[in-house]
XYZ file of C-alpha atoms in Angstrom:
558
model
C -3.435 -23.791 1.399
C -1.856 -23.845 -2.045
C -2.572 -22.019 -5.291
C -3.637 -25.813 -6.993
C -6.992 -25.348 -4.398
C -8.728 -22.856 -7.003
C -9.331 -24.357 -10.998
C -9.571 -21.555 -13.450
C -13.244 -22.784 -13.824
C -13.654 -22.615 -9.987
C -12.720 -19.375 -10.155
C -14.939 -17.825 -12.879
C -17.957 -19.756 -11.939
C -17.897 -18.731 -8.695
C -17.351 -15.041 -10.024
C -20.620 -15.223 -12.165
C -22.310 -16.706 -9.156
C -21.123 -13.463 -7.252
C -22.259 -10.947 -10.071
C -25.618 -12.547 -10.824
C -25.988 -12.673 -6.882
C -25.811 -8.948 -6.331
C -27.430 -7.911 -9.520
C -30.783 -9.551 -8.377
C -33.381 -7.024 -6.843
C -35.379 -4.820 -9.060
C -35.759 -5.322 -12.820
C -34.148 -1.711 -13.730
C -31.069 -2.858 -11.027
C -30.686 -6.141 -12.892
C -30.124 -4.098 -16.035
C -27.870 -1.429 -14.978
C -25.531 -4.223 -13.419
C -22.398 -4.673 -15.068
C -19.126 -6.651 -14.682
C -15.926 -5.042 -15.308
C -13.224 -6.197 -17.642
C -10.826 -5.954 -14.569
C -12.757 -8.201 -12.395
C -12.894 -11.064 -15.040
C -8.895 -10.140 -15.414
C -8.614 -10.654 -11.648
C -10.390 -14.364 -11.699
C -7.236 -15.081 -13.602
C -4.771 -14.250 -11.827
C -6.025 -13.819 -8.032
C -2.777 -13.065 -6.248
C -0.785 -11.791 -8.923
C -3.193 -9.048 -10.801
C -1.146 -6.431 -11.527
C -3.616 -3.648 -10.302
C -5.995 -5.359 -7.798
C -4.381 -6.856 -4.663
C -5.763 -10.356 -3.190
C -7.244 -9.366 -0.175
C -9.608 -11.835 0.467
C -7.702 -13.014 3.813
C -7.939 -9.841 5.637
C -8.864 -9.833 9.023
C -9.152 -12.208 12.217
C -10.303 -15.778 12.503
C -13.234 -16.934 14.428
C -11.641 -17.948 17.982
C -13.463 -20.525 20.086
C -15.099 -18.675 23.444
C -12.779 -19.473 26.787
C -15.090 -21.119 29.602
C -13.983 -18.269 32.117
C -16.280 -15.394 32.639
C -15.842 -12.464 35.010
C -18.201 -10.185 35.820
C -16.037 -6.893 36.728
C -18.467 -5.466 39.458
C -17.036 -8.650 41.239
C -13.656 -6.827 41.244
C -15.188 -3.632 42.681
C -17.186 -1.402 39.373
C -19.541 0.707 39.999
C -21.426 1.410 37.023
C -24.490 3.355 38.758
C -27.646 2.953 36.618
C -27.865 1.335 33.090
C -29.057 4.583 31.130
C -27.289 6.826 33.938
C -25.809 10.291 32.482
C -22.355 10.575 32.170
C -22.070 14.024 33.128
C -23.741 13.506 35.739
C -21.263 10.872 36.684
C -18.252 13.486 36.639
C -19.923 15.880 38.764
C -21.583 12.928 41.195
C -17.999 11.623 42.025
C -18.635 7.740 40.873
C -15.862 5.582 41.654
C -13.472 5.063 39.395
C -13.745 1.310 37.986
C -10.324 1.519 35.767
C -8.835 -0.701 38.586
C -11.715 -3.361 38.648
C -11.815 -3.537 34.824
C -8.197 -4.028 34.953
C -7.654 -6.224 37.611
C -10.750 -8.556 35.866
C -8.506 -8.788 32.971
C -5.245 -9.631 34.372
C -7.055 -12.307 35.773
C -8.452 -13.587 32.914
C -4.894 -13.087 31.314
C -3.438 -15.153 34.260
C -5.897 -17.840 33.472
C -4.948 -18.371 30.276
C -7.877 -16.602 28.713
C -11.670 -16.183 29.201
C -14.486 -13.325 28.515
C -14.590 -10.686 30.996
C -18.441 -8.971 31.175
C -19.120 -5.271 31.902
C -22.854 -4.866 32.414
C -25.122 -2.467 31.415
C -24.473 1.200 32.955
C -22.006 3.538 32.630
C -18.615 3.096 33.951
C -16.611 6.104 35.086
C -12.380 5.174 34.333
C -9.751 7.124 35.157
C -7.091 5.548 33.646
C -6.348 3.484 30.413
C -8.068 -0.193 30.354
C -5.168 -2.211 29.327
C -5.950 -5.704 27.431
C -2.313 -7.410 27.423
C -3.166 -10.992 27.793
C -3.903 -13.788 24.303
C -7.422 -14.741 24.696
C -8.654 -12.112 26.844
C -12.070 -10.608 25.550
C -13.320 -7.085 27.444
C -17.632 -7.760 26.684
C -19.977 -5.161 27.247
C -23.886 -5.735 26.825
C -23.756 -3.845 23.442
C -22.764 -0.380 22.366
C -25.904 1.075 23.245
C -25.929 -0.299 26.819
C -22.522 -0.685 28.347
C -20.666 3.006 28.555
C -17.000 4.085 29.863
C -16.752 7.404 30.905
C -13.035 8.528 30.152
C -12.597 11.202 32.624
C -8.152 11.884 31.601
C -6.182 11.744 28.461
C -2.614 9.960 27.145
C -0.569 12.942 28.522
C -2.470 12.894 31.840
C -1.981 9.363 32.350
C 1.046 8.243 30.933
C 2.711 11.861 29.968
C 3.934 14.362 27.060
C 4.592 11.925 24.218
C 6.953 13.618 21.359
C 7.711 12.739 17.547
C 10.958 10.480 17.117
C 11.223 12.791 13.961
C 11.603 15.711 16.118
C 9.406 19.234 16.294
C 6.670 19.743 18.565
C 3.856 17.561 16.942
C 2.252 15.476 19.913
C 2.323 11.596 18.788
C -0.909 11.073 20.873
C -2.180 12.433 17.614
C -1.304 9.211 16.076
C -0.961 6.379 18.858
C -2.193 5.030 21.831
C -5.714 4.875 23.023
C -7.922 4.851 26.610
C -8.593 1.393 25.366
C -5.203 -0.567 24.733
C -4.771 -4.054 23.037
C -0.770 -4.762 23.085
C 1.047 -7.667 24.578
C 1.694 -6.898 28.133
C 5.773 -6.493 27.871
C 5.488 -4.279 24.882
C 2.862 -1.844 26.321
C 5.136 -1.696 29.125
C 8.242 -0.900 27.409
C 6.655 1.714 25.277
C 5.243 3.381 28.693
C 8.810 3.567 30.220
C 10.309 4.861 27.058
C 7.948 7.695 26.549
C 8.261 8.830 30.552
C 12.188 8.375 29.720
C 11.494 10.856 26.339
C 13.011 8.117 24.430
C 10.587 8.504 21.651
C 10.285 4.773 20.696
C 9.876 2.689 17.337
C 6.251 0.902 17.384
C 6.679 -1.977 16.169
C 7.342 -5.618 16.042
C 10.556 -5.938 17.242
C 11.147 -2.971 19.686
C 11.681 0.406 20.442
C 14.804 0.338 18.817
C 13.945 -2.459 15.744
C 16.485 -4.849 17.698
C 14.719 -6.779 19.600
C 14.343 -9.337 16.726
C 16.732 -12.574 15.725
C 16.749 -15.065 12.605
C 15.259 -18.181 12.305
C 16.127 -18.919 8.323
C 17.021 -16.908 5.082
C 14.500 -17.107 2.427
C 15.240 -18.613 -1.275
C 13.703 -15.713 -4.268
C 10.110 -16.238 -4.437
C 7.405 -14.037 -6.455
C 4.404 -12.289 -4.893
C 1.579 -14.545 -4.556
C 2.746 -17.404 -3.657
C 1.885 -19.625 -0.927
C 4.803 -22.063 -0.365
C 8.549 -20.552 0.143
C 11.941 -22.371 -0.114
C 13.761 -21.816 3.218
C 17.294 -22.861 4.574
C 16.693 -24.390 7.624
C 13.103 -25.234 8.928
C 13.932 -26.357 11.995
C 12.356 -23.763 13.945
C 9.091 -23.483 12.315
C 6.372 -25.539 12.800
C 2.420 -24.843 11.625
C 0.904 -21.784 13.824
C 3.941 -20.149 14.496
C 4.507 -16.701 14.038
C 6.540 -15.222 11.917
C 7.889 -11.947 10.513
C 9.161 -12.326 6.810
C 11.996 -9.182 7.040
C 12.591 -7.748 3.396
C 15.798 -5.034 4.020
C 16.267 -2.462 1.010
C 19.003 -2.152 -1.232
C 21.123 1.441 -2.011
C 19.260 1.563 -5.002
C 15.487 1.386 -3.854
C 14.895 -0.991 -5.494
C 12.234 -2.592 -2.385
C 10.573 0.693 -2.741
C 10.308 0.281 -6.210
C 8.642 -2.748 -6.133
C 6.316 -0.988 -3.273
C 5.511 0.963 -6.174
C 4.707 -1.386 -9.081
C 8.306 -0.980 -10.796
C 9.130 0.402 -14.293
C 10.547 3.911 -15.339
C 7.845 6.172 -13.251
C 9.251 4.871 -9.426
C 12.830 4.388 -11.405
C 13.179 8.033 -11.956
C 11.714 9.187 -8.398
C 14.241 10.310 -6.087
C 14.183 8.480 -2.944
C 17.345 9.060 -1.431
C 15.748 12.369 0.715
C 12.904 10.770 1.980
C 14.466 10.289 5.356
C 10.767 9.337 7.062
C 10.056 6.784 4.516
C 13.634 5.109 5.038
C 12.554 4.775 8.263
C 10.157 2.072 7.462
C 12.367 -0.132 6.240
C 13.200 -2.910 6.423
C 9.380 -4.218 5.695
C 7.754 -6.427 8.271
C 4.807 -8.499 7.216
C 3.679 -10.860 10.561
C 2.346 -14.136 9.014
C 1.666 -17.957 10.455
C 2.821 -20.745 9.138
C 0.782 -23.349 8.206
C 2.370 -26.482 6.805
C 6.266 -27.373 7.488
C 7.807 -30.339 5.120
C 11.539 -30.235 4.374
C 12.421 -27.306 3.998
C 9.446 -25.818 1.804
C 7.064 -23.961 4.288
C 3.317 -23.280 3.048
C 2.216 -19.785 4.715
C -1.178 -18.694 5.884
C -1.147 -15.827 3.388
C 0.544 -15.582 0.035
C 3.500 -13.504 -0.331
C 2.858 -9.877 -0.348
C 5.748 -9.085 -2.250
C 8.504 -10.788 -4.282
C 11.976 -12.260 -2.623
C 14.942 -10.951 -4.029
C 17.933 -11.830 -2.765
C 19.212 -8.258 -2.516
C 16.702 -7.845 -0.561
C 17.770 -10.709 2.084
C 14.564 -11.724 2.987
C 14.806 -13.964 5.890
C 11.820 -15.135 8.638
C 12.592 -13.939 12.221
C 11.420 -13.605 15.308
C 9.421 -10.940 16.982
C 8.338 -9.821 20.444
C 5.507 -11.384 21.427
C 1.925 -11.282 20.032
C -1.377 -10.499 21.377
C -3.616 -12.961 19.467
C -7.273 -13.981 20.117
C -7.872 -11.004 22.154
C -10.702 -8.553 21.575
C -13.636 -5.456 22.869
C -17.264 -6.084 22.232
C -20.210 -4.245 23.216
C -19.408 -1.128 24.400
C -19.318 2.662 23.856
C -16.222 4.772 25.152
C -17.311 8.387 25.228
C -14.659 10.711 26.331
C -15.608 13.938 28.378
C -16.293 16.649 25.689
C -13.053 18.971 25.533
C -12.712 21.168 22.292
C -10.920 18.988 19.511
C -6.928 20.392 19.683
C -4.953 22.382 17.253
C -3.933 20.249 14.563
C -0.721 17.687 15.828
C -1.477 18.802 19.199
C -3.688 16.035 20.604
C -3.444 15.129 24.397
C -4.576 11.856 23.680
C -8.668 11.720 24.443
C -8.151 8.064 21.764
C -10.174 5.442 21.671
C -9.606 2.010 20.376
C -6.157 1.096 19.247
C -4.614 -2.222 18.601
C -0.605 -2.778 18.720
C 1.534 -5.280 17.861
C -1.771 -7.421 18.300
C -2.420 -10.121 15.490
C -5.776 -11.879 14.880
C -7.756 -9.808 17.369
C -10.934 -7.702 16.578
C -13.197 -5.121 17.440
C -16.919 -5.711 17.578
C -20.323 -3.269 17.835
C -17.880 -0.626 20.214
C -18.775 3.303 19.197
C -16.435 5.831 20.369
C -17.306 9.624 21.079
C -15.621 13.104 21.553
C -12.601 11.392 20.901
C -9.187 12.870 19.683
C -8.500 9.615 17.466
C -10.816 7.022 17.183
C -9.883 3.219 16.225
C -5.944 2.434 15.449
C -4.071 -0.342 14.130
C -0.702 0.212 15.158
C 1.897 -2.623 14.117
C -1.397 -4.633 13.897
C -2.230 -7.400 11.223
C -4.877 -9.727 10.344
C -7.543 -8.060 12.893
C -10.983 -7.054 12.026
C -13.139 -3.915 13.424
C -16.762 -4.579 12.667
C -19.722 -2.459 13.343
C -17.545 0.555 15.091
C -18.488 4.032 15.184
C -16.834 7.403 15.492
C -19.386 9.997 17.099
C -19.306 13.364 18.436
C -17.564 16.453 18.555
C -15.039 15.800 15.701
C -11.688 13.605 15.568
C -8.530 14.118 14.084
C -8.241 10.870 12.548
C -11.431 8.135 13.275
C -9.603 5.450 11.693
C -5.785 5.392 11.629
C -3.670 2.432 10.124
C 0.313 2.404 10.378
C 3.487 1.641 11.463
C 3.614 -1.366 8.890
C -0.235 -2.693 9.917
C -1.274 -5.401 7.345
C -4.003 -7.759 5.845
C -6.412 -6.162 8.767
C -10.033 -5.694 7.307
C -12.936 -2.567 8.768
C -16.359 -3.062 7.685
C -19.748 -1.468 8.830
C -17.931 1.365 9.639
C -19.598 4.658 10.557
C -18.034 8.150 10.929
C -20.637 10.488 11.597
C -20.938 14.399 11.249
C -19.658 16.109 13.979
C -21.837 17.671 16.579
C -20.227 21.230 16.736
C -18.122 23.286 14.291
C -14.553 22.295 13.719
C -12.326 24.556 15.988
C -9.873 26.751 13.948
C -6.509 24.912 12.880
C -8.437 21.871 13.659
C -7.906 18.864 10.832
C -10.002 15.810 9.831
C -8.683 13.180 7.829
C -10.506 9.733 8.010
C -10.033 6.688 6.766
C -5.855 6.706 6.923
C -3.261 4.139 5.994
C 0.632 4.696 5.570
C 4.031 3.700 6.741
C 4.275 0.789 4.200
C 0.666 -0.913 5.602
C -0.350 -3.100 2.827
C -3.901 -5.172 2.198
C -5.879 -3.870 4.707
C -9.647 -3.572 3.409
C -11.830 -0.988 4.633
C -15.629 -2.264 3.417
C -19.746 -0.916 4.105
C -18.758 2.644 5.163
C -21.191 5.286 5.700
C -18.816 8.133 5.766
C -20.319 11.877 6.433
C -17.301 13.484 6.871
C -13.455 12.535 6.247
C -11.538 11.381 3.551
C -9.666 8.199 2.299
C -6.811 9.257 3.996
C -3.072 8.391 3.146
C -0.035 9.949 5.026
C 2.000 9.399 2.749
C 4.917 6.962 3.797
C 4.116 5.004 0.226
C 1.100 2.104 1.684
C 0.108 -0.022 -1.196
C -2.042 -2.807 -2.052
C -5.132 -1.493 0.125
C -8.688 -1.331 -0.749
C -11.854 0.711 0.103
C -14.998 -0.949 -1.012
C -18.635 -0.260 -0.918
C -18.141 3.290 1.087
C -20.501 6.166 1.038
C -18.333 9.169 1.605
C -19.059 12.968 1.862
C -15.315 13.789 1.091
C -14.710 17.085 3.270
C -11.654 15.997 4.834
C -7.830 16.540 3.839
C -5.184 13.986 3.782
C -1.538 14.647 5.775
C 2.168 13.455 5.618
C 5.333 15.200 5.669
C 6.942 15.277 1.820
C 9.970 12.997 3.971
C 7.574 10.447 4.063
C 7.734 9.863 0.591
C 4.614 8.938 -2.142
C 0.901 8.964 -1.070
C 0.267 5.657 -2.839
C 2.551 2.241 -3.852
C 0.862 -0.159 -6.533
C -2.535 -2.190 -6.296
C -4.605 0.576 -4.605
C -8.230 -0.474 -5.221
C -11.589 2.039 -4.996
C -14.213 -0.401 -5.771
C -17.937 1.006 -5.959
C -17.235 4.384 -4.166
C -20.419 6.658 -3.883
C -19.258 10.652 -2.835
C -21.309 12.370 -1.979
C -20.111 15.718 -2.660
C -18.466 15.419 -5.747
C -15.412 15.989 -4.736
C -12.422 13.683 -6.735
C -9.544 14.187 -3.973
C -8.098 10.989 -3.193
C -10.965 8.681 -4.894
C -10.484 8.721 -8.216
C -6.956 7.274 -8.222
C -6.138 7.138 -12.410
C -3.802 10.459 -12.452
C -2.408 9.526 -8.950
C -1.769 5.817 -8.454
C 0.642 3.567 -9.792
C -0.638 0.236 -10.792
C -4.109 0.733 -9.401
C -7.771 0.790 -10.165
C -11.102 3.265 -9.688
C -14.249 1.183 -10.072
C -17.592 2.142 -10.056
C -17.239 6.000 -8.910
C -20.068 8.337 -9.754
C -18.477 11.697 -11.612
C -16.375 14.029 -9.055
C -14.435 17.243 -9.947
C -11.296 18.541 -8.761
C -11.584 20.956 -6.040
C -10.353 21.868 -2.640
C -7.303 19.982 -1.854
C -5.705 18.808 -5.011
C -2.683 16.692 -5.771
C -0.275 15.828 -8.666
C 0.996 12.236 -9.166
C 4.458 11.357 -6.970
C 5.757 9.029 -9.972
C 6.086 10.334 -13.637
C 4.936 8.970 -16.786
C 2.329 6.232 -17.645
C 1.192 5.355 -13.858
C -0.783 2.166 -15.733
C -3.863 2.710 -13.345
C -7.148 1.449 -14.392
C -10.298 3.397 -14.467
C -13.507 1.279 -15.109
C -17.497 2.245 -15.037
C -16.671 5.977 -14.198
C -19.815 8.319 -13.568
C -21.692 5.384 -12.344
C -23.294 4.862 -9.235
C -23.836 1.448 -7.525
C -23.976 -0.609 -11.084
C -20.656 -2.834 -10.765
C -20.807 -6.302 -9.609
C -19.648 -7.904 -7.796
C -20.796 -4.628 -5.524
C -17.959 -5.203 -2.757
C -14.759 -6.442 -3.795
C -13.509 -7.616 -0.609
C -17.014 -9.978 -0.522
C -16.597 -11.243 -3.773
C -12.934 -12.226 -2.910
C -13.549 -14.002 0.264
C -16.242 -16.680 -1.919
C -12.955 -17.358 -3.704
């Protein structure tokens, strides 16, 4: 794909096309509709709008089905009867079908791929059910049919899992869940390092960052484009995997950039922020799609520009889980009061590591510590997922560099008893340099738009209802809550509370659209960069007028 596919006129025609789409409906809709100067702007220039990222690629492919099914009551579940009580399933002593569900999927892995089925009923497991295999999809008979019963947590199972930055914060409050998509090898490494208390690195290339070699430095390119310059292709070729590797320099200046530039992220001192330095050098996982000479076309368009004191390179990675995802299911955990705040003992959900172009379909989670997590993930899609239940710390986590991944028809419901004291709730979170991820359709009644800090940028929420009651984290190491191109695009709250949606006073480069009026109150926050942040604010105090209504939609028909 190249930037010569979409005309100017292609562009704006399909833009009206959007617009008039949405505004149709009732006569007194039709009138309130409006289109804002930004989104005209942004037909312009699609992947190089100074406030508005191109996200229209986010999230997973369609992947064709494998021929093998397994039914895992062939490997020994016992799922009692559909409809079945789960407490009743503790106390009656059920088997445990952890084993059978695993040993289904290791042979689908071993086969090269296929669907393995869990049938209606509810399906005590002991243990974590591991997904580890490319190809491998876990299928229940939808989320209100199929149930696991998760009888242990993280520290149970695997064992106490600290902070690499030290203290005695629990990282289960952050990683891992009872359901596990990562490549076999890496889910195994990270296992032995946190029984060894070697508090390991997430990531792409190890628990140390080493495990990781060149293929080819990378001639200076700007952000948004498609096709790079490279010095030796010889080891690429279309579908491969890649990471593009961006190191920064003494001066910042990466993080700079991160940040949209100019005096404001200039002046900001960045030498302290030991946490954020951390997450460097940036690693964005991309395919490549067309090799010839030495100009390679990419599957997505640069996120950033390449500098060359920046030495971007591509390089290799460990290896992927790809074309691997859960369907169908709910994974209710057995009730336990939600944990002091950074204490979790890992009662998690759904989380997805070092995985690329795998998804999450129709699969609620309940009484959960964390609920759905992209770890190191990129270019994966969680559709129709729920958070239920007594309360979660955070019911949607993003981090550890997670990119171009897309949630939409998300639901985070109200909690079914009173927070516990030094309990927190965040919600919607993204940090540690994760970049175009779209979160899109949320009906949020509690949480927040969460950002830990650790300066993610180029993200957008879109289309969310959101009674904002919940408080974002992140230690002041960790740097900025917000890099350039942060997007809030027709945001209805609920509550009236501004914290973290209307972005104008605290995000550089960015843009509120379509927010109905909030006021300051609860927690409140002062802008990390100084000076003119150049942040757009468009159709304030309105409520559900702007069109196109859902950015994200109105990208992808571009």
């Amino acid at each position: 794909m190249s930037n010569a596919r979409f005309t100017r006129r292609t562009l704006l025609g399909t833009a009206t096309a959007v617009a008039l789409g949405a505004a149709t409906g009732t006569a007194r809709a039709a009138t309130a509709a409006q289109v804002p100067s930004l989104w005209r702007e942004f037909t312009r220039t699609p992947y190089t709008h100074p406030q508005i990222p191109y996200i229209g690629g986010a999230g997973a492919r369609r992947h064709p089905r494998r021929p093998l099914v397994l039914d895992v009551r062939r490997y020994g579940a016992d799922g009692g009867a559909p409809g079945r009580a789960a407490s009743r399933l503790g106390e009656d002593g059920v088997t445990d079908s952890a084993p059978a569900i695993n040993r289904a999927i290791a042979a689908a892995g071993r086969a090269g791929g296929g669907t393995v089925l869990i049938p209606p009923g509810t399906f005590r497991i002991d243990d974590v059910i591991r997904v580890g295999h490319s190809g491998v999809v876990l299928r229940g008979a939808g989320s209100g049919r199929t149930k696991l019963y998760a009888t242990r947590n993280l520290t149970e199972l695997i064992g106490v899992y600290g902070s690499r930055y030290g203290g005695d914060k629990s990282s289960w409050s952050w990683a891992g869940g009872l359901i596990w998509l990562a490549p076999t090898a890496r889910w195994d490494s990270l296992v032995a390092a946190i029984r060894a208390k070697a508090w390991p690195f997430e990531g792409w290339t190890g628990n140390k960052r080493d495990e990781w070699r060149q293929l080819t430095t990378v001639e200076p390119a700007r952000q948004g484009t498609w096709t790079v310059t490279v010095a030796d292709a010889s080891q690429l070729r279309p579908g491969r995997l890649v990471l593009l590797r961006l190191s920064d320099d003494p001066g910042h200046t990466l993080l700079e950039h991160m940040a949209g530039g100019g005096p404001g992220p200039e002046a900001y001192y960045w030498d302290d922020k030991t946490k954020l330095l951390s997450y460097v050098p940036y690693e964005w996982p991309v395919r490549v799609a067309h090799v010839h000479g030495r100009k390679v076309t990419l599957e997505r368009p640069l996120p950033l520009d390449l500098r060359p004191e920046w030495n971007p390179q591509l390089t290799t990675h460990v290896e992927e889980l790809t074309g691997s995802g859960v369907e169908g299911l709910t994974l209710e955990a057995v009730e336990t009061p939600q944990q002091p705040h950074l204490l979790d003992k890992g009662y998690n959900g759904v989380v997805l590591q070092c995985a690329y172009d795998c998804w999450v379909d129709d699969v609620t989670v309940r009484h959960v510590d964390n609920g759905f997590g992209l770890v190191a993930a990129s270019a994966c899609t969680l559709r129709r997922t729920t958070v239920a239940g007594r309360g979660s710390h955070h019911p949607y986590f993003c981090r550890e560099g997670s990119h171009d991944n897309l949630v939409e028809d998300f639901t985070i419901e109200q909690r079914t008893v009173p927070a516990p004291a030094n309990t927190q709730l965040h919600g919607i979170n993204v940090e540690g340099l994760s970049s175009y991820n779209v979160w899109s359709r949320g009906d949020m009644r509690m949480g927040t738009f969460d950002s830990h800090r650790g300066l993610p940028f180029a993200n957008v929420r879109t289309d969310i209802t959101v009674n904002n009651d919940g408080r974002h984290g992140g230690d002041a190491n960790a740097g900025p809550l917000f890099g350039a191109r942060f997007t809030h695009w027709n945001i209805r709250v609920t509550n009236g509370r501004a914290g973290l949606m209307k972005l104008d006073q605290l995000a550089p480069y960015s843009a509120t659209v379509g927010l109905n009026t909030v006021t300051e109150f609860d927690q409140i926050d002062v802008p990390d960069f100084t000076g003119d942040l150049h942040t757009r604010l468009e159709l304030y105090g309105t409520t559900d007028v702007v069109r196109p209504r859902n950015l994200y939609e109105a990208q992808r028909q571009l």
